[in-house]
PDB file of C-alpha atoms and ligand atoms in Angstrom:
ATOM      1  CA  UNK A   1      -0.018   0.046  -0.145  1.00  0.00           C
ATOM      2  CA  UNK A   2       1.249   3.607  -0.637  1.00  0.00           C
ATOM      3  CA  UNK A   3       0.984   6.922   1.968  1.00  0.00           C
ATOM      4  CA  UNK A   4       1.941  10.021   3.159  1.00  0.00           C
ATOM      5  CA  UNK A   5       3.484  10.201   6.973  1.00  0.00           C
ATOM      6  CA  UNK A   6       2.292  13.094   8.833  1.00  0.00           C
ATOM      7  CA  UNK A   7       5.973  14.158   9.343  1.00  0.00           C
ATOM      8  CA  UNK A   8       8.669  12.989   7.321  1.00  0.00           C
ATOM      9  CA  UNK A   9      12.042  12.211   7.222  1.00  0.00           C
ATOM     10  CA  UNK A  10      14.933  14.144   6.867  1.00  0.00           C
ATOM     11  CA  UNK A  11      17.679  12.717   5.228  1.00  0.00           C
ATOM     12  CA  UNK A  12      21.467  14.132   5.578  1.00  0.00           C
ATOM     13  CA  UNK A  13      20.855  16.207   2.666  1.00  0.00           C
ATOM     14  CA  UNK A  14      18.162  18.186   4.180  1.00  0.00           C
ATOM     15  CA  UNK A  15      15.467  16.388   1.848  1.00  0.00           C
ATOM     16  CA  UNK A  16      12.132  15.627   3.358  1.00  0.00           C
ATOM     17  CA  UNK A  17      10.687  12.254   2.242  1.00  0.00           C
ATOM     18  CA  UNK A  18       6.967  11.536   3.438  1.00  0.00           C
ATOM     19  CA  UNK A  19       5.770   9.045   0.464  1.00  0.00           C
ATOM     20  CA  UNK A  20       5.656   5.430   1.722  1.00  0.00           C
ATOM     21  CA  UNK A  21       5.425   2.079   0.215  1.00  0.00           C
ATOM     22  CA  UNK A  22       4.217  -0.400   2.963  1.00  0.00           C
ATOM     23  CA  UNK A  23       3.948  -4.485   2.015  1.00  0.00           C
ATOM     24  CA  UNK A  24       1.613  -6.765   4.067  1.00  0.00           C
ATOM     25  CA  UNK A  25       3.159  -8.723   7.087  1.00  0.00           C
ATOM     26  CA  UNK A  26       4.582 -12.280   6.587  1.00  0.00           C
ATOM     27  CA  UNK A  27       4.150 -15.125   8.891  1.00  0.00           C
ATOM     28  CA  UNK A  28       7.944 -14.297   9.269  1.00  0.00           C
ATOM     29  CA  UNK A  29       7.076 -10.998  11.257  1.00  0.00           C
ATOM     30  CA  UNK A  30       4.105 -12.136  13.073  1.00  0.00           C
ATOM     31  CA  UNK A  31       6.089 -15.010  14.713  1.00  0.00           C
ATOM     32  CA  UNK A  32       8.851 -12.128  15.756  1.00  0.00           C
ATOM     33  CA  UNK A  33       6.620  -9.720  17.072  1.00  0.00           C
ATOM     34  CA  UNK A  34       4.816 -12.743  18.920  1.00  0.00           C
ATOM     35  CA  UNK A  35       8.281 -14.381  20.496  1.00  0.00           C
ATOM     36  CA  UNK A  36       9.622 -11.228  21.895  1.00  0.00           C
ATOM     37  CA  UNK A  37       7.454  -8.856  23.975  1.00  0.00           C
ATOM     38  CA  UNK A  38      10.222  -6.831  25.518  1.00  0.00           C
ATOM     39  CA  UNK A  39      11.520  -3.471  24.597  1.00  0.00           C
ATOM     40  CA  UNK A  40       8.967  -2.703  21.910  1.00  0.00           C
ATOM     41  CA  UNK A  41      10.293   0.513  20.576  1.00  0.00           C
ATOM     42  CA  UNK A  42      13.156  -1.771  18.875  1.00  0.00           C
ATOM     43  CA  UNK A  43      10.461  -4.231  18.149  1.00  0.00           C
ATOM     44  CA  UNK A  44       8.678  -1.690  15.878  1.00  0.00           C
ATOM     45  CA  UNK A  45      12.071  -0.625  14.179  1.00  0.00           C
ATOM     46  CA  UNK A  46      12.465  -4.162  13.367  1.00  0.00           C
ATOM     47  CA  UNK A  47       8.886  -4.709  11.934  1.00  0.00           C
ATOM     48  CA  UNK A  48       8.727  -1.430   9.740  1.00  0.00           C
ATOM     49  CA  UNK A  49      12.237  -1.721   8.532  1.00  0.00           C
ATOM     50  CA  UNK A  50      11.172  -5.537   7.268  1.00  0.00           C
ATOM     51  CA  UNK A  51       7.767  -3.893   5.336  1.00  0.00           C
ATOM     52  CA  UNK A  52       8.597  -0.386   4.461  1.00  0.00           C
ATOM     53  CA  UNK A  53       9.786  -0.916   0.669  1.00  0.00           C
ATOM     54  CA  UNK A  54      10.303   2.787   0.038  1.00  0.00           C
ATOM     55  CA  UNK A  55      10.319   6.503   1.721  1.00  0.00           C
ATOM     56  CA  UNK A  56      10.613   8.923  -0.896  1.00  0.00           C
ATOM     57  CA  UNK A  57      13.397   8.060  -3.127  1.00  0.00           C
ATOM     58  CA  UNK A  58      14.808   6.076  -0.029  1.00  0.00           C
ATOM     59  CA  UNK A  59      15.168   2.398  -0.750  1.00  0.00           C
ATOM     60  CA  UNK A  60      15.741  -0.112   0.591  1.00  0.00           C
ATOM     61  CA  UNK A  61      14.580   1.621   4.377  1.00  0.00           C
ATOM     62  CA  UNK A  62      17.428   0.517   6.909  1.00  0.00           C
ATOM     63  CA  UNK A  63      16.677   0.116  10.614  1.00  0.00           C
ATOM     64  CA  UNK A  64      18.921   3.386  11.241  1.00  0.00           C
ATOM     65  CA  UNK A  65      16.097   5.441   8.690  1.00  0.00           C
ATOM     66  CA  UNK A  66      13.066   3.851  10.747  1.00  0.00           C
ATOM     67  CA  UNK A  67      14.857   4.834  13.857  1.00  0.00           C
ATOM     68  CA  UNK A  68      14.913   8.455  12.664  1.00  0.00           C
ATOM     69  CA  UNK A  69      11.037   8.665  12.049  1.00  0.00           C
ATOM     70  CA  UNK A  70       9.439  10.766  13.987  1.00  0.00           C
ATOM     71  CA  UNK A  71       7.105   9.438  17.114  1.00  0.00           C
ATOM     72  CA  UNK A  72       4.081   9.691  15.349  1.00  0.00           C
ATOM     73  CA  UNK A  73       4.754   8.439  11.956  1.00  0.00           C
ATOM     74  CA  UNK A  74       5.994   5.333  13.323  1.00  0.00           C
ATOM     75  CA  UNK A  75       2.285   5.346  14.885  1.00  0.00           C
ATOM     76  CA  UNK A  76       1.105   5.942  11.702  1.00  0.00           C
ATOM     77  CA  UNK A  77       2.674   3.069   9.723  1.00  0.00           C
ATOM     78  CA  UNK A  78       2.042   0.623  12.709  1.00  0.00           C
ATOM     79  CA  UNK A  79      -1.802   1.735  11.732  1.00  0.00           C
ATOM     80  CA  UNK A  80      -1.433   0.903   8.272  1.00  0.00           C
ATOM     81  CA  UNK A  81       0.157  -2.472   9.082  1.00  0.00           C
ATOM     82  CA  UNK A  82      -2.851  -3.598  11.045  1.00  0.00           C
ATOM     83  CA  UNK A  83      -5.379  -2.447   8.814  1.00  0.00           C
ATOM     84  CA  UNK A  84      -3.777  -4.325   6.075  1.00  0.00           C
ATOM     85  CA  UNK A  85      -3.545  -7.332   8.146  1.00  0.00           C
ATOM     86  CA  UNK A  86      -6.687  -7.365   9.835  1.00  0.00           C
ATOM     87  CA  UNK A  87      -8.485  -4.801   8.034  1.00  0.00           C
ATOM     88  CA  UNK A  88     -10.052  -1.326   9.053  1.00  0.00           C
ATOM     89  CA  UNK A  89     -12.330  -2.426  11.801  1.00  0.00           C
ATOM     90  CA  UNK A  90     -11.880  -2.300  16.045  1.00  0.00           C
ATOM     91  CA  UNK A  91     -14.239  -4.127  17.685  1.00  0.00           C
ATOM     92  CA  UNK A  92     -14.055  -4.944  21.558  1.00  0.00           C
ATOM     93  CA  UNK A  93     -16.253  -4.300  24.584  1.00  0.00           C
ATOM     94  CA  UNK A  94     -15.642  -2.485  27.817  1.00  0.00           C
ATOM     95  CA  UNK A  95     -17.083  -0.742  30.991  1.00  0.00           C
ATOM     96  CA  UNK A  96     -18.874   2.494  30.603  1.00  0.00           C
ATOM     97  CA  UNK A  97     -17.193   4.449  33.207  1.00  0.00           C
ATOM     98  CA  UNK A  98     -19.913   6.796  34.131  1.00  0.00           C
ATOM     99  CA  UNK A  99     -20.228   5.437  37.979  1.00  0.00           C
ATOM    100  CA  UNK A 100     -24.106   5.047  37.799  1.00  0.00           C
ATOM    101  CA  UNK A 101     -24.120   3.177  34.712  1.00  0.00           C
ATOM    102  CA  UNK A 102     -21.258   0.707  34.602  1.00  0.00           C
ATOM    103  CA  UNK A 103     -22.652  -1.844  31.909  1.00  0.00           C
ATOM    104  CA  UNK A 104     -20.812  -3.420  29.482  1.00  0.00           C
ATOM    105  CA  UNK A 105     -20.856  -1.963  26.107  1.00  0.00           C
ATOM    106  CA  UNK A 106     -19.660  -2.696  23.106  1.00  0.00           C
ATOM    107  CA  UNK A 107     -17.192  -0.410  20.983  1.00  0.00           C
ATOM    108  CA  UNK A 108     -16.973  -0.510  17.384  1.00  0.00           C
ATOM    109  CA  UNK A 109     -14.848   1.776  14.921  1.00  0.00           C
ATOM    110  CA  UNK A 110     -12.834   1.952  11.873  1.00  0.00           C
ATOM    111  CA  UNK A 111      -9.238   2.584  11.981  1.00  0.00           C
ATOM    112  CA  UNK A 112      -9.504   5.484   8.828  1.00  0.00           C
ATOM    113  CA  UNK A 113     -11.544   7.607  11.282  1.00  0.00           C
ATOM    114  CA  UNK A 114      -8.748   7.790  13.888  1.00  0.00           C
ATOM    115  CA  UNK A 115      -7.841  11.442  13.809  1.00  0.00           C
ATOM    116  CA  UNK A 116      -4.507  12.002  12.275  1.00  0.00           C
ATOM    117  CA  UNK A 117      -2.692  15.446  12.548  1.00  0.00           C
ATOM    118  CA  UNK A 118      -0.076  16.404  10.060  1.00  0.00           C
ATOM    119  CA  UNK A 119       3.045  18.312  11.019  1.00  0.00           C
ATOM    120  CA  UNK A 120       2.247  22.088  11.725  1.00  0.00           C
ATOM    121  CA  UNK A 121       5.778  22.996  10.310  1.00  0.00           C
ATOM    122  CA  UNK A 122       7.932  20.691   8.297  1.00  0.00           C
ATOM    123  CA  UNK A 123      11.487  21.256   9.684  1.00  0.00           C
ATOM    124  CA  UNK A 124      14.482  19.202  10.327  1.00  0.00           C
ATOM    125  CA  UNK A 125      15.127  21.741  13.267  1.00  0.00           C
ATOM    126  CA  UNK A 126      12.630  24.229  15.051  1.00  0.00           C
ATOM    127  CA  UNK A 127      13.802  27.426  16.849  1.00  0.00           C
ATOM    128  CA  UNK A 128      11.770  29.289  19.373  1.00  0.00           C
ATOM    129  CA  UNK A 129      12.382  32.164  22.008  1.00  0.00           C
ATOM    130  CA  UNK A 130      12.008  31.615  25.223  1.00  0.00           C
ATOM    131  CA  UNK A 131       9.790  34.253  27.262  1.00  0.00           C
ATOM    132  CA  UNK A 132      11.582  36.689  29.759  1.00  0.00           C
ATOM    133  CA  UNK A 133      10.283  35.022  32.462  1.00  0.00           C
ATOM    134  CA  UNK A 134      11.563  31.679  31.599  1.00  0.00           C
ATOM    135  CA  UNK A 135      15.206  32.831  31.632  1.00  0.00           C
ATOM    136  CA  UNK A 136      15.939  33.218  35.259  1.00  0.00           C
ATOM    137  CA  UNK A 137      19.267  34.311  34.667  1.00  0.00           C
ATOM    138  CA  UNK A 138      17.944  37.050  32.516  1.00  0.00           C
ATOM    139  CA  UNK A 139      20.619  36.242  29.878  1.00  0.00           C
ATOM    140  CA  UNK A 140      18.880  37.870  26.575  1.00  0.00           C
ATOM    141  CA  UNK A 141      21.769  35.678  24.457  1.00  0.00           C
ATOM    142  CA  UNK A 142      20.090  32.036  25.672  1.00  0.00           C
ATOM    143  CA  UNK A 143      16.906  33.293  24.951  1.00  0.00           C
ATOM    144  CA  UNK A 144      16.899  31.491  21.474  1.00  0.00           C
ATOM    145  CA  UNK A 145      16.534  27.374  21.500  1.00  0.00           C
ATOM    146  CA  UNK A 146      16.739  25.554  18.410  1.00  0.00           C
ATOM    147  CA  UNK A 147      15.657  21.409  18.866  1.00  0.00           C
ATOM    148  CA  UNK A 148      13.858  18.831  16.583  1.00  0.00           C
ATOM    149  CA  UNK A 149      11.231  16.410  17.755  1.00  0.00           C
ATOM    150  CA  UNK A 150      11.610  12.921  19.321  1.00  0.00           C
ATOM    151  CA  UNK A 151      11.872  10.426  16.986  1.00  0.00           C
ATOM    152  CA  UNK A 152      12.685   6.433  17.332  1.00  0.00           C
ATOM    153  CA  UNK A 153      15.955   6.344  18.773  1.00  0.00           C
ATOM    154  CA  UNK A 154      14.514   8.378  21.714  1.00  0.00           C
ATOM    155  CA  UNK A 155      11.993   5.753  21.820  1.00  0.00           C
ATOM    156  CA  UNK A 156      14.446   2.802  21.937  1.00  0.00           C
ATOM    157  CA  UNK A 157      17.408   4.124  24.121  1.00  0.00           C
ATOM    158  CA  UNK A 158      14.750   5.713  26.825  1.00  0.00           C
ATOM    159  CA  UNK A 159      12.001   3.299  26.892  1.00  0.00           C
ATOM    160  CA  UNK A 160      13.969   1.528  29.897  1.00  0.00           C
ATOM    161  CA  UNK A 161      14.671   4.634  32.059  1.00  0.00           C
ATOM    162  CA  UNK A 162      10.977   5.755  31.147  1.00  0.00           C
ATOM    163  CA  UNK A 163       9.563   3.020  33.198  1.00  0.00           C
ATOM    164  CA  UNK A 164      11.805   3.305  35.993  1.00  0.00           C
ATOM    165  CA  UNK A 165      12.350   6.900  36.404  1.00  0.00           C
ATOM    166  CA  UNK A 166       9.908   9.255  34.294  1.00  0.00           C
ATOM    167  CA  UNK A 167      11.355  12.505  35.388  1.00  0.00           C
ATOM    168  CA  UNK A 168      15.096  11.751  34.637  1.00  0.00           C
ATOM    169  CA  UNK A 169      13.969  10.352  30.929  1.00  0.00           C
ATOM    170  CA  UNK A 170      12.035  13.460  30.245  1.00  0.00           C
ATOM    171  CA  UNK A 171      15.317  15.473  31.261  1.00  0.00           C
ATOM    172  CA  UNK A 172      17.401  13.136  29.006  1.00  0.00           C
ATOM    173  CA  UNK A 173      14.551  13.221  26.198  1.00  0.00           C
ATOM    174  CA  UNK A 174      15.582  17.241  26.299  1.00  0.00           C
ATOM    175  CA  UNK A 175      18.890  17.060  25.921  1.00  0.00           C
ATOM    176  CA  UNK A 176      18.882  15.003  23.136  1.00  0.00           C
ATOM    177  CA  UNK A 177      16.378  16.866  21.658  1.00  0.00           C
ATOM    178  CA  UNK A 178      17.533  20.555  22.312  1.00  0.00           C
ATOM    179  CA  UNK A 179      20.128  20.899  19.474  1.00  0.00           C
ATOM    180  CA  UNK A 180      21.437  24.817  20.901  1.00  0.00           C
ATOM    181  CA  UNK A 181      20.434  27.261  23.538  1.00  0.00           C
ATOM    182  CA  UNK A 182      22.040  30.627  22.534  1.00  0.00           C
ATOM    183  CA  UNK A 183      25.535  30.619  21.280  1.00  0.00           C
ATOM    184  CA  UNK A 184      25.814  26.971  22.564  1.00  0.00           C
ATOM    185  CA  UNK A 185      25.938  24.394  20.377  1.00  0.00           C
ATOM    186  CA  UNK A 186      25.706  21.474  21.280  1.00  0.00           C
ATOM    187  CA  UNK A 187      24.474  23.073  24.706  1.00  0.00           C
ATOM    188  CA  UNK A 188      25.721  20.348  26.954  1.00  0.00           C
ATOM    189  CA  UNK A 189      23.573  18.074  29.139  1.00  0.00           C
ATOM    190  CA  UNK A 190      24.465  20.931  32.561  1.00  0.00           C
ATOM    191  CA  UNK A 191      22.584  23.523  30.672  1.00  0.00           C
ATOM    192  CA  UNK A 192      19.634  21.525  29.473  1.00  0.00           C
ATOM    193  CA  UNK A 193      19.296  20.267  32.905  1.00  0.00           C
ATOM    194  CA  UNK A 194      19.902  24.066  34.045  1.00  0.00           C
ATOM    195  CA  UNK A 195      16.709  25.165  32.235  1.00  0.00           C
ATOM    196  CA  UNK A 196      14.013  26.463  34.876  1.00  0.00           C
ATOM    197  CA  UNK A 197      10.954  24.763  35.079  1.00  0.00           C
ATOM    198  CA  UNK A 198       8.981  27.563  32.709  1.00  0.00           C
ATOM    199  CA  UNK A 199      11.552  27.160  29.892  1.00  0.00           C
ATOM    200  CA  UNK A 200      10.983  23.277  29.840  1.00  0.00           C
ATOM    201  CA  UNK A 201       7.470  23.780  29.999  1.00  0.00           C
ATOM    202  CA  UNK A 202       7.418  26.217  26.903  1.00  0.00           C
ATOM    203  CA  UNK A 203       9.990  24.149  24.936  1.00  0.00           C
ATOM    204  CA  UNK A 204       7.511  20.893  25.762  1.00  0.00           C
ATOM    205  CA  UNK A 205       4.908  22.996  24.407  1.00  0.00           C
ATOM    206  CA  UNK A 206       6.354  24.112  21.434  1.00  0.00           C
ATOM    207  CA  UNK A 207       7.493  20.936  20.405  1.00  0.00           C
ATOM    208  CA  UNK A 208       3.712  19.316  21.128  1.00  0.00           C
ATOM    209  CA  UNK A 209       2.461  21.917  18.908  1.00  0.00           C
ATOM    210  CA  UNK A 210       4.636  21.170  16.303  1.00  0.00           C
ATOM    211  CA  UNK A 211       4.922  17.324  15.969  1.00  0.00           C
ATOM    212  CA  UNK A 212       2.466  15.512  13.816  1.00  0.00           C
ATOM    213  CA  UNK A 213       0.384  13.508  16.132  1.00  0.00           C
ATOM    214  CA  UNK A 214      -1.830  10.407  15.611  1.00  0.00           C
ATOM    215  CA  UNK A 215      -4.792  10.686  18.052  1.00  0.00           C
ATOM    216  CA  UNK A 216      -4.538   8.335  20.837  1.00  0.00           C
ATOM    217  CA  UNK A 217      -8.306   8.628  22.469  1.00  0.00           C
ATOM    218  CA  UNK A 218     -11.436   7.878  20.913  1.00  0.00           C
ATOM    219  CA  UNK A 219     -14.539   9.420  21.849  1.00  0.00           C
ATOM    220  CA  UNK A 220     -17.380   6.991  22.277  1.00  0.00           C
ATOM    221  CA  UNK A 221     -20.767   6.847  23.263  1.00  0.00           C
ATOM    222  CA  UNK A 222     -22.418   4.037  25.728  1.00  0.00           C
ATOM    223  CA  UNK A 223     -25.207   2.506  24.455  1.00  0.00           C
ATOM    224  CA  UNK A 224     -27.296   2.168  27.493  1.00  0.00           C
ATOM    225  CA  UNK A 225     -26.983   5.382  28.938  1.00  0.00           C
ATOM    226  CA  UNK A 226     -26.241   7.339  25.491  1.00  0.00           C
ATOM    227  CA  UNK A 227     -23.664   9.638  27.821  1.00  0.00           C
ATOM    228  CA  UNK A 228     -20.131   9.865  26.214  1.00  0.00           C
ATOM    229  CA  UNK A 229     -16.654   9.014  27.248  1.00  0.00           C
ATOM    230  CA  UNK A 230     -13.164   8.987  25.949  1.00  0.00           C
ATOM    231  CA  UNK A 231     -11.380   5.552  25.557  1.00  0.00           C
ATOM    232  CA  UNK A 232      -7.600   5.538  25.736  1.00  0.00           C
ATOM    233  CA  UNK A 233      -6.085   3.828  22.418  1.00  0.00           C
ATOM    234  CA  UNK A 234      -2.388   3.267  22.727  1.00  0.00           C
ATOM    235  CA  UNK A 235      -1.380   2.852  19.176  1.00  0.00           C
ATOM    236  CA  UNK A 236       1.728   0.338  20.176  1.00  0.00           C
ATOM    237  CA  UNK A 237       0.095  -2.142  22.685  1.00  0.00           C
ATOM    238  CA  UNK A 238      -3.002  -2.434  20.598  1.00  0.00           C
ATOM    239  CA  UNK A 239      -0.654  -3.316  17.313  1.00  0.00           C
ATOM    240  CA  UNK A 240       1.006  -5.923  19.524  1.00  0.00           C
ATOM    241  CA  UNK A 241      -2.298  -7.094  21.676  1.00  0.00           C
ATOM    242  CA  UNK A 242      -3.925  -8.036  18.620  1.00  0.00           C
ATOM    243  CA  UNK A 243      -1.072  -9.598  16.835  1.00  0.00           C
ATOM    244  CA  UNK A 244      -0.165 -11.781  20.385  1.00  0.00           C
ATOM    245  CA  UNK A 245      -3.934 -12.778  20.365  1.00  0.00           C
ATOM    246  CA  UNK A 246      -3.555 -14.305  17.282  1.00  0.00           C
ATOM    247  CA  UNK A 247      -0.197 -15.940  18.003  1.00  0.00           C
ATOM    248  CA  UNK A 248      -1.484 -19.571  18.749  1.00  0.00           C
ATOM    249  CA  UNK A 249      -3.664 -19.445  15.359  1.00  0.00           C
ATOM    250  CA  UNK A 250      -0.144 -18.708  13.298  1.00  0.00           C
ATOM    251  CA  UNK A 251       1.426 -21.961  14.016  1.00  0.00           C
ATOM    252  CA  UNK A 252      -2.258 -23.880  13.707  1.00  0.00           C
ATOM    253  CA  UNK A 253      -2.580 -22.185   9.830  1.00  0.00           C
ATOM    254  CA  UNK A 254       0.799 -23.316   9.171  1.00  0.00           C
ATOM    255  CA  UNK A 255       0.390 -26.969  10.304  1.00  0.00           C
ATOM    256  CA  UNK A 256      -2.939 -26.973   8.313  1.00  0.00           C
ATOM    257  CA  UNK A 257      -1.842 -25.770   5.078  1.00  0.00           C
ATOM    258  CA  UNK A 258       1.563 -27.954   5.645  1.00  0.00           C
ATOM    259  CA  UNK A 259      -0.659 -31.119   6.238  1.00  0.00           C
ATOM    260  CA  UNK A 260      -3.092 -30.444   3.073  1.00  0.00           C
ATOM    261  CA  UNK A 261      -1.114 -28.388   0.437  1.00  0.00           C
ATOM    262  CA  UNK A 262       2.316 -30.121   1.581  1.00  0.00           C
ATOM    263  CA  UNK A 263       4.124 -26.521   1.150  1.00  0.00           C
ATOM    264  CA  UNK A 264       7.112 -26.402   3.298  1.00  0.00           C
ATOM    265  CA  UNK A 265       7.137 -24.033   6.439  1.00  0.00           C
ATOM    266  CA  UNK A 266       9.404 -21.572   4.827  1.00  0.00           C
ATOM    267  CA  UNK A 267       6.602 -21.115   1.748  1.00  0.00           C
ATOM    268  CA  UNK A 268       4.085 -20.647   4.218  1.00  0.00           C
ATOM    269  CA  UNK A 269       5.365 -18.504   6.490  1.00  0.00           C
ATOM    270  CA  UNK A 270       6.682 -15.850   3.638  1.00  0.00           C
ATOM    271  CA  UNK A 271       2.954 -15.765   2.988  1.00  0.00           C
ATOM    272  CA  UNK A 272       1.180 -12.297   4.128  1.00  0.00           C
ATOM    273  CA  UNK A 273      -1.577 -12.971   6.559  1.00  0.00           C
ATOM    274  CA  UNK A 274      -4.820 -12.437   4.364  1.00  0.00           C
ATOM    275  CA  UNK A 275      -3.396 -14.528   1.489  1.00  0.00           C
ATOM    276  CA  UNK A 276      -2.332 -17.412   4.397  1.00  0.00           C
ATOM    277  CA  UNK A 277      -6.213 -17.161   5.458  1.00  0.00           C
ATOM    278  CA  UNK A 278      -7.764 -17.231   1.700  1.00  0.00           C
ATOM    279  CA  UNK A 279      -6.083 -20.713   1.345  1.00  0.00           C
ATOM    280  CA  UNK A 280      -7.579 -21.676   4.430  1.00  0.00           C
ATOM    281  CA  UNK A 281     -10.702 -20.406   3.709  1.00  0.00           C
ATOM    282  CA  UNK A 282     -10.610 -22.274   0.246  1.00  0.00           C
ATOM    283  CA  UNK A 283      -9.459 -25.492   2.256  1.00  0.00           C
ATOM    284  CA  UNK A 284     -12.246 -25.328   4.515  1.00  0.00           C
ATOM    285  CA  UNK A 285     -14.452 -25.051   1.698  1.00  0.00           C
ATOM    286  CA  UNK A 286     -12.945 -28.414  -0.243  1.00  0.00           C
ATOM    287  CA  UNK A 287     -12.828 -30.123   3.328  1.00  0.00           C
ATOM    288  CA  UNK A 288     -16.533 -29.487   3.572  1.00  0.00           C
ATOM    289  CA  UNK A 289     -17.407 -30.539   0.706  1.00  0.00           C
ATOM    290  CA  UNK A 290     -15.888 -33.844   0.968  1.00  0.00           C
ATOM    291  CA  UNK A 291     -17.273 -34.535   3.735  1.00  0.00           C
ATOM    292  CA  UNK A 292     -20.902 -33.990   2.219  1.00  0.00           C
ATOM    293  CA  UNK A 293     -19.974 -35.986  -0.374  1.00  0.00           C
ATOM    294  CA  UNK A 294     -18.774 -38.996   2.382  1.00  0.00           C
ATOM    295  CA  UNK A 295     -21.906 -38.957   3.826  1.00  0.00           C
TER     296      UNK A 295
HETATM  297 ZN1   ZN B   1     -23.147   3.850  30.218  1.00  0.00          ZN
END
């Protein structure tokens, strides 16, 4: 499938690459995802670099390039992979969070309806001027800050720390993303750590405003009490959850096809999920007919 990233990848020569070509996961990628359940950011990198055929004029797309993709671009690509493998529709059930209701309601939405916001300003590096209140040393020279937006390499390197010490992880993220403060380039960890809380808040707020975004909450209505509420929707967890749920089936399907068609395990694992499913459906029909003839 083809598409356009909400952000895009900047190569070393300053060119932006946004058009992508994605192929469906085969049994190999499904197996990879299912077998390893730790450090999902690096797993996302591995899956995406295997399934991305082309990014702008970049082909093949290496893991290094995928690491350099913005967080929302990676989420966007995961959503597209999920759509190809399992379709657009998401079904589930949950309890209505209104205390006087609390009844089980079914949830159904289309992934095509997940709101995606394009980057407000496509640039490899952004700059901003801190407010006077944010600069507690009053140094006018240090008012200008240059930064890049968080990407896959930040996710990979900081995911462990994020679970242990969120504050420290966020400080580290800032010092990775801030490329210059006033005349200091790079600013050094100490100068970033010395930023006032107000300055940090201003930078973080600007980063959020500039970054592309895949909406991670869905508004839904309770069918019982008709009131609305927000359902959190973590793209990465959701993607892995779906695949792990289908994990037990993967090997059954391989066995089923190998048994009846005499294909090798390698041949079957190289098929995309929908192709595998098509053969299984055909096979089930045939087996049913054979059974009917026999009785
Ligand atoms: Zn309700």
